[in-house]
Short mmCIF file of C-alpha atoms in Angstrom, two decimals:
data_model
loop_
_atom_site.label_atom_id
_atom_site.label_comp_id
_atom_site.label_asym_id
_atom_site.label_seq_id
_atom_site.Cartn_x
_atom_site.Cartn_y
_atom_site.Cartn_z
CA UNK A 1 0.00 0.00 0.00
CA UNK A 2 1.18 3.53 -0.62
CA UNK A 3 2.09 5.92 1.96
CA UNK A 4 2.58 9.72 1.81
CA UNK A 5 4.27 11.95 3.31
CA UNK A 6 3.69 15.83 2.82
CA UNK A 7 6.11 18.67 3.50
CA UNK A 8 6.57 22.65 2.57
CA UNK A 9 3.97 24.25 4.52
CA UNK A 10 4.94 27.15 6.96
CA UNK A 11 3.84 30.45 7.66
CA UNK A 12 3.77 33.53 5.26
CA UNK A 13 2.34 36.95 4.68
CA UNK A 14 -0.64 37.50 2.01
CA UNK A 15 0.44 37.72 -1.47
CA UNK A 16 3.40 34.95 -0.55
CA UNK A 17 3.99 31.72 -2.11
CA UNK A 18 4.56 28.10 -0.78
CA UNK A 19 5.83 24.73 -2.65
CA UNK A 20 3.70 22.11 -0.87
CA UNK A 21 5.56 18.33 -1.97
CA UNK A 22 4.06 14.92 -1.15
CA UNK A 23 6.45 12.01 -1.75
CA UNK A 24 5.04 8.11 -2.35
CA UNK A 25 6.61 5.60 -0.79
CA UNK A 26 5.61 1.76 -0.13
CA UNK A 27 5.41 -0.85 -2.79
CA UNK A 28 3.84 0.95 -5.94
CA UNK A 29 4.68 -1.33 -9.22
CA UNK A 30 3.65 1.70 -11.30
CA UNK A 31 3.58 4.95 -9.94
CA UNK A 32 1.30 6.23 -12.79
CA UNK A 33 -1.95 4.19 -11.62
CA UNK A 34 -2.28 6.66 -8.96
CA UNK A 35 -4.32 9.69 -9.28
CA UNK A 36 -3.43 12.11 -7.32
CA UNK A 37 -4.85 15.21 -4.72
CA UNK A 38 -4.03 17.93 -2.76
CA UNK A 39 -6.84 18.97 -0.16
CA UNK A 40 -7.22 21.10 2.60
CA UNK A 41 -9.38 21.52 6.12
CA UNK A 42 -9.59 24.61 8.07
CA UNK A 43 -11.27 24.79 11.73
CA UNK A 44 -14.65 24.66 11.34
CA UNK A 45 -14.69 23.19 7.75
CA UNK A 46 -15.44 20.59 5.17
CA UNK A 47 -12.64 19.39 4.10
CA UNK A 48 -12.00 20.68 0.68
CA UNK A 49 -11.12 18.97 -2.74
CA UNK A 50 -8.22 21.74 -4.31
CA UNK A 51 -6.58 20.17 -7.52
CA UNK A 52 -6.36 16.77 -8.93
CA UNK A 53 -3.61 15.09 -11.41
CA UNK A 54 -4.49 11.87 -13.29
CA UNK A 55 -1.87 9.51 -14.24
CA UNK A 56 -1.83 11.16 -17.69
CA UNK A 57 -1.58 14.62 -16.18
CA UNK A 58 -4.87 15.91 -16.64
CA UNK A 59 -5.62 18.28 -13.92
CA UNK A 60 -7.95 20.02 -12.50
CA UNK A 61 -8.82 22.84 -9.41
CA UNK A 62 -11.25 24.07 -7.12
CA UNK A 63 -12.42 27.61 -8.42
CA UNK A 64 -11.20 29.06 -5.05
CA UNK A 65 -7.67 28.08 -6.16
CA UNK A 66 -7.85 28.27 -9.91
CA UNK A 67 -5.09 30.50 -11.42
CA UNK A 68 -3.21 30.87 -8.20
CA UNK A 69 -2.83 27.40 -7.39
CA UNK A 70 -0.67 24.46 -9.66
CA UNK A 71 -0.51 20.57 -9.29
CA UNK A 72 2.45 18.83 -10.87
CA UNK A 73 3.91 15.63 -10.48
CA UNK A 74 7.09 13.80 -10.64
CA UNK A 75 6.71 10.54 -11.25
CA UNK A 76 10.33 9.17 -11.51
CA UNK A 77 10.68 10.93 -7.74
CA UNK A 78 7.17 9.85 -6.96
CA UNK A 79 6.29 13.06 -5.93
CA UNK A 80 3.22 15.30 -6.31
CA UNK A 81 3.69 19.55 -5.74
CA UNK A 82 1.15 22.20 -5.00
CA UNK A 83 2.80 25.59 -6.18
CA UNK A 84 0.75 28.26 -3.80
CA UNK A 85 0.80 31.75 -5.21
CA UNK A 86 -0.79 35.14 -4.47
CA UNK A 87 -1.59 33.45 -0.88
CA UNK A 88 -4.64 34.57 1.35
CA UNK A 89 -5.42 34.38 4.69
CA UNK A 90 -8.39 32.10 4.17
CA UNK A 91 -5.71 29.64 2.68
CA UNK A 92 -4.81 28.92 5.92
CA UNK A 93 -5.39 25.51 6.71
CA UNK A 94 -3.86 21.81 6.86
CA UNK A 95 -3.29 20.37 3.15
CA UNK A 96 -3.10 16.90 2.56
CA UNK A 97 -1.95 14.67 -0.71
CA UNK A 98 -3.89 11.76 -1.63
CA UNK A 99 -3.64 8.76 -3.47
CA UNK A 100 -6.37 6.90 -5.36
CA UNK A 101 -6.67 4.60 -8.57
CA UNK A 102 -10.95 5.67 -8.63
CA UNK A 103 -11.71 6.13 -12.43
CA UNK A 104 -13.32 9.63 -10.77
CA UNK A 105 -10.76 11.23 -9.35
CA UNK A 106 -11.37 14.10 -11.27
CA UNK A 107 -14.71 14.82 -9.07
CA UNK A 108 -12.14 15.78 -5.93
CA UNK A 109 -14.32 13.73 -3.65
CA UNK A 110 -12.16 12.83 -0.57
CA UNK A 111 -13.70 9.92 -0.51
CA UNK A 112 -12.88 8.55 -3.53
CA UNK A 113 -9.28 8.48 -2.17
CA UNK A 114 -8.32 6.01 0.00
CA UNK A 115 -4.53 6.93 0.85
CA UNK A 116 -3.61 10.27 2.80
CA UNK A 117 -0.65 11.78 3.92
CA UNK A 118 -0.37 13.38 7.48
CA UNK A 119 -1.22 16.69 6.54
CA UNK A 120 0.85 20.09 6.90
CA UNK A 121 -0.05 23.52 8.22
CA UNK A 122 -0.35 26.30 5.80
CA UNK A 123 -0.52 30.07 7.92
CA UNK A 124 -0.95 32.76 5.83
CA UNK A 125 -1.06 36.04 7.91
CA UNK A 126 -2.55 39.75 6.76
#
């Protein structure tokens, strides 16, 4: 089964940028099965679906994040990214990566992904 592991959250001001990475480890014969997610819960929230990469690269975003936010993936380091631009306070929150081989993934339903990293904390201050 895969594992994940997230890194490259932190704090920073509004209008900042972060490099969020989440690196697959575990026995994977093919890497590219895996769709993959980046999501995110704040206090009081659902937890939110924010961008999605298929095995072929197709991606897609939330609206909240759409032109500020980019998923990419590495698959020779097995490693997804969430490039974080023009940051806003209401971006704070804990992301998480996600694995799943669901034929859906591209609905960013949390559910349809069974494999989650431990999360990071993303501050953004005003």
């Amino acid at each position: 089964q895969v594992q994940l592991a997230e890194s490259g959250g932190g704090s920073v001001q509004a209008g900042g940028s972060l490099r969020l990475s989440c690196v697959a480890s575990g026995y994977i014969y093919d890497y590219r099965i895996f769709s993959m997610g980046w999501f995110r819960q704040a206090p009081g929230k659902e937890r939110e679906g924010l961008a999605v990469i298929g095995g072929g690269d197709s991606t897609g975003y939330a609206d909240s994040v759409e032109g500020r936010f980019t998923i990419s993936r590495d698959n020779a380091k097995r490693t997804v990214y969430l490039q974080m631009n023009s940051l806003k306070p209401e971006d704070t929150a804990i992301y998480y990566c996600a694995a799943t081989t669901s034929r859906t993934w591209f609905r960013r339903d949390a559910a349809d992904f069974p494999s989650w990293g431990q999360g990071t904390q993303v501050t953004v201050s005003s």
